[in-house]
Amino acid sequence: MSRVGLVAPLVVLTLATGALPARAAPAVGAEARPLPTTIALPNGFRPEGIAIGRTPYAYVGSLADGDVYRADLRTGRGSVISQGPGTPTVGIKVDRAGRLFAAGGSGGDARVIDTRTGRVIAGYRLGTGTTFVNDVVLTRDAAWFTDSAAPQPVLYQLRLGRHGGLPTAARRLPLKGDLVYNPTGPNANGIVQTPDRRSLLIVQSNSGKLFRVDPRTGVTRTVDLGGESLPNGDGMLLQGNTLYVVQNRTNAVAVLKVNDAGTSARVIRRITDARFDVPSTVAAYKGRLYLPNARFTTAPTPTTPYNVVAVMPHRR
């Protein structure tokens, strides 16, 4: 992997090298009531990414201005905890230290946010020119970001140090092999690890194909889907050997069984729900899947309502 001299971090306020204090555990019996299945977001919010950690809080990023909203999954109530930079927050993931890694869309950047305070810990310039930094996955030693609008296939890596220490700059990994970018529509979008954690999986929205990526060389290979495809593939979630792929404008979540190496997968069913309104990505908590409705087919206004819906994974 070649190191590219990208611009130094936009903001480096603190390079955390230790775990952040855990959020206080909910009181005994606090989750005895059924969890709400619909969570309202602020009007005009324009959600895209969602992340849920070990505590009952969902973090949702805004395409409108990059705000991050935290919702209590027990009550459905929440508030904005981090003001955005005026450019999008797209895919997001939260780590065990309570840090939120956020893809910056057309801003071409990535930010790391302290979920306790909303403070930006560090910021990184990733893409320049035509760019849309779309989604992120956290591995044992890195955060990987896709770019669905770059001229050529590429991944960006934040290589983490001991105890999750943040780097001073990002690395750029050009992708080669089977993945070829199309000129129309989003390209590389959702990203997860393979079940064996040795490689990465990327869905290409405009082709409906799934690709396996060698994170050392950038070589990509098409995943054998047995004749199936995943058009409008967006955010993804891997649990064991089960892969959930949100098909946004299709208003469905494809459920796949993936082999350990991620070389082949089979669609076993699709989850649909009358409440889906172009869901964008997915996170899980206590046996439920949570999906923000991005409503891409609805003209966004400051008063347009948005929400997150919860479904059971076995629902068709």
C-alpha positions in Angstrom: 0.0 0.0 0.0 1.5 3.3 -1.0 1.3 6.3 1.3 -0.1 9.4 -0.3 0.7 12.9 1.0 -2.8 14.1 1.5 -3.5 17.4 3.2 -2.9 17.3 7.0 -5.9 17.0 9.2 -8.3 19.9 9.0 -8.8 19.9 12.8 -6.7 18.0 15.3 -7.9 19.1 18.7 -7.1 15.9 20.6 -5.5 12.7 19.4 -7.1 10.3 21.8 -4.9 7.3 22.7 -7.0 5.8 25.5 -10.6 4.7 25.9 -13.1 7.4 26.6 -15.3 7.0 29.8 -18.3 4.8 29.1 -21.7 6.4 29.2 -23.6 5.5 32.4 -25.7 2.4 32.2 -29.4 2.8 32.2 -31.2 2.2 35.5 -32.5 -1.2 36.2 -35.9 -1.7 34.4 -35.3 1.3 32.2 -35.8 -0.9 29.1 -38.8 -2.9 30.4 -41.2 -0.9 28.2 -41.3 -1.8 24.5 -38.9 0.2 22.4 -40.5 2.7 20.0 -40.6 1.5 16.4 -40.6 4.9 14.9 -38.3 7.8 16.0 -39.1 11.3 14.7 -36.2 13.5 13.6 -36.2 17.3 13.3 -38.0 18.6 10.3 -35.7 19.3 7.4 -32.9 17.1 8.9 -32.3 15.0 5.8 -30.9 11.8 7.5 -28.5 9.4 5.8 -26.1 7.5 8.1 -27.0 5.8 11.4 -24.7 4.3 14.1 -25.6 2.4 17.3 -23.0 1.3 19.8 -23.4 -0.7 23.0 -25.7 1.7 24.7 -29.3 2.5 23.7 -28.6 5.5 21.6 -28.7 6.0 17.9 -26.6 8.6 16.1 -27.9 10.0 12.8 -26.1 12.3 10.4 -27.6 15.1 8.4 -27.1 15.6 4.6 -28.4 19.1 5.0 -25.7 20.6 7.2 -23.7 17.8 8.8 -25.4 17.9 12.2 -25.4 14.8 14.3 -28.6 13.9 16.2 -28.6 11.5 19.1 -31.9 9.6 19.8 -32.6 7.6 23.0 -33.9 4.2 21.6 -35.9 3.7 24.9 -38.0 6.9 24.6 -37.6 8.0 21.0 -36.5 11.5 22.2 -33.3 13.2 21.2 -31.4 16.3 20.2 -28.6 17.5 18.1 -25.3 16.9 19.9 -22.8 18.1 17.3 -23.2 21.0 14.9 -22.2 20.3 11.4 -19.8 22.2 9.2 -22.4 23.1 6.7 -21.5 20.2 4.4 -23.0 16.7 4.7 -22.6 14.0 7.3 -23.2 10.7 5.4 -22.1 7.3 6.7 -21.2 7.1 10.4 -19.8 4.5 12.8 -19.2 4.6 16.5 -16.4 2.8 18.3 -16.2 1.3 21.8 -14.5 4.5 23.0 -17.5 6.5 22.1 -16.0 8.2 19.1 -18.1 8.8 16.0 -16.3 8.4 12.6 -18.2 10.4 10.0 -18.0 10.5 6.2 -18.2 14.0 4.8 -19.9 13.5 1.4 -19.3 16.4 -1.0 -17.1 18.0 1.6 -14.5 15.4 0.8 -13.5 15.0 4.4 -13.9 12.8 7.5 -14.4 13.8 11.0 -14.0 12.1 14.4 -16.5 13.3 17.0 -16.7 12.7 20.7 -20.3 11.5 21.3 -20.3 12.7 24.9 -19.6 16.4 24.1 -20.2 16.6 20.3 -16.7 18.1 20.0 -14.7 17.3 16.8 -11.6 15.5 17.9 -10.0 15.4 14.5 -10.7 16.2 10.9 -9.1 14.9 7.7 -9.1 15.9 4.0 -9.8 12.8 1.9 -11.0 13.7 -1.6 -10.6 16.7 -3.8 -12.3 17.9 -6.9 -15.2 15.6 -7.8 -15.8 13.6 -4.6 -18.5 12.2 -2.3 -17.1 10.4 0.8 -20.0 8.1 1.4 -19.6 5.4 4.0 -17.2 4.1 6.7 -16.4 0.8 8.4 -14.3 0.3 11.5 -11.9 -2.6 11.6 -9.5 -3.6 14.4 -6.8 -1.2 13.3 -8.4 1.3 10.8 -11.4 3.3 9.6 -12.0 2.8 5.9 -14.1 5.3 3.8 -15.6 4.9 0.3 -15.9 7.6 -2.3 -18.8 7.1 -4.7 -18.0 10.1 -7.0 -14.2 10.1 -7.4 -12.9 9.8 -11.0 -11.3 6.4 -10.2 -12.1 3.7 -7.6 -10.5 4.5 -4.3 -10.6 3.9 -0.5 -9.4 6.2 2.2 -7.8 4.8 5.4 -7.3 6.2 8.8 -4.8 3.9 10.3 -5.4 3.6 14.1 -2.5 3.2 16.5 -2.3 1.6 19.9 -5.5 2.0 22.0 -7.2 3.5 18.9 -4.8 6.4 18.6 -5.7 8.6 15.6 -3.3 9.3 12.7 -2.0 12.7 11.6 -3.0 12.1 8.0 -5.1 9.7 5.9 -3.9 7.2 3.3 -5.3 6.7 -0.1 -5.7 3.2 -1.6 -6.5 3.1 -5.3 -8.7 0.2 -6.2 -8.0 -2.1 -9.2 -9.4 -5.3 -10.6 -13.1 -6.0 -11.3 -14.6 -2.7 -9.8 -14.9 -0.2 -12.6 -16.7 3.1 -11.9 -19.7 4.0 -14.0 -20.2 7.7 -15.1 -23.9 7.7 -14.0 -25.1 7.4 -10.4 -23.3 6.6 -7.1 -20.5 4.0 -7.4 -18.9 2.5 -4.3 -21.3 3.0 -1.4 -21.7 0.8 1.7 -18.7 -1.0 3.2 -18.2 -3.8 5.7 -15.6 -6.4 6.6 -15.9 -10.0 5.4 -16.9 -12.5 8.1 -13.2 -13.7 8.4 -12.2 -10.0 8.8 -9.4 -10.3 6.3 -11.0 -8.3 3.5 -13.6 -5.7 2.8 -17.0 -5.8 1.0 -18.2 -2.8 -1.1 -21.6 -2.5 -2.8 -21.7 -0.5 -6.1 -25.1 1.3 -6.1 -25.4 1.8 -9.9 -24.4 -1.7 -10.9 -26.0 -3.7 -8.1 -22.7 -5.6 -7.7 -20.9 -6.6 -4.6 -17.1 -6.5 -4.5 -14.4 -8.1 -2.2 -11.4 -5.8 -1.6 -8.0 -6.8 -0.5 -7.1 -4.0 1.9 -3.3 -4.5 1.3 -3.3 -4.3 -2.5 -6.6 -2.7 -3.5 -7.4 -5.6 -5.8 -11.2 -6.0 -6.1 -13.1 -9.2 -7.2 -16.7 -9.5 -7.9 -18.6 -11.5 -5.3 -20.6 -14.4 -6.7 -24.3 -13.6 -5.9 -25.7 -16.6 -7.8 -27.3 -14.5 -10.5 -28.8 -11.9 -8.0 -28.0 -8.2 -7.9 -28.4 -5.4 -5.4 -29.5 -2.3 -7.4 -29.6 0.9 -5.3 -27.4 -0.8 -2.7 -26.6 1.7 0.0 -25.6 1.1 3.7 -24.7 -2.4 4.8 -24.5 -4.3 8.1 -22.7 -7.6 8.8 -23.7 -9.8 11.7 -21.8 -13.1 11.7 -22.3 -14.5 8.2 -25.5 -12.5 7.6 -25.2 -9.4 5.5 -27.9 -6.8 5.3 -27.8 -4.5 2.3 -30.2 -1.5 2.2 -31.6 -1.0 -1.3 -32.7 2.6 -0.9 -35.0 3.5 -3.8 -36.1 -0.1 -3.9 -37.5 0.3 -0.4 -36.1 -3.1 0.7 -33.3 -4.6 2.7 -31.7 -7.6 1.1 -30.6 -10.4 3.5 -27.7 -12.4 2.3 -25.7 -15.4 3.6 -22.0 -14.8 3.0 -19.2 -17.3 3.1 -16.3 -16.6 5.5 -14.0 -15.2 2.9 -16.7 -13.1 1.3 -16.2 -14.6 -2.2 -19.8 -15.7 -2.6 -23.2 -14.8 -1.1 -26.8 -15.7 -1.6 -29.9 -13.5 -1.1 -32.2 -15.5 1.2 -35.0 -12.9 1.5 -35.8 -9.2 1.4 -37.3 -7.2 4.2 -39.9 -4.6 3.2 -42.1 -2.4 5.4 -44.9 0.0 4.6 -43.1 2.7 6.5 -40.0 2.6 4.3 -39.5 5.8 2.4 -36.1 5.4 0.7 -34.2 4.1 3.7 -30.5 4.8 3.4 -28.6 2.6 5.8 -29.0 0.3 8.8 -27.8 -0.3 12.4 -28.9 -2.9 15.0 -29.8 -2.9 18.6 -31.4 -5.7 20.7 -32.6 -7.8 17.8 -34.0 -4.8 15.8 -32.8 -3.1 12.6 -33.0 0.7 12.6 -33.2 2.5 9.3 -33.3 6.3 8.6 -35.8 7.2 5.9 -33.7 9.5 3.6 -36.8 10.3 1.4 -34.7 10.9 -1.7 -37.8 11.0 -3.9 -39.3 13.8 -1.8 -38.2 17.4 -2.4 -36.4 18.5 0.8 -37.6 21.7 2.5 -37.0 23.1 6.0 -40.4 21.6 7.1 -40.1 18.1 5.5 -40.6 15.5 8.2 -38.1 12.6 8.6 -37.8 9.6 10.8 -36.0 6.4 11.7 -38.0 3.1 11.6 -37.2 -0.1 13.4 -38.0 -3.6 12.0 -37.4 -7.1 13.0 -34.8 -8.9 10.8 -37.0 -11.8 10.1 -39.8 -9.6 8.6 -40.4 -9.9 4.9 
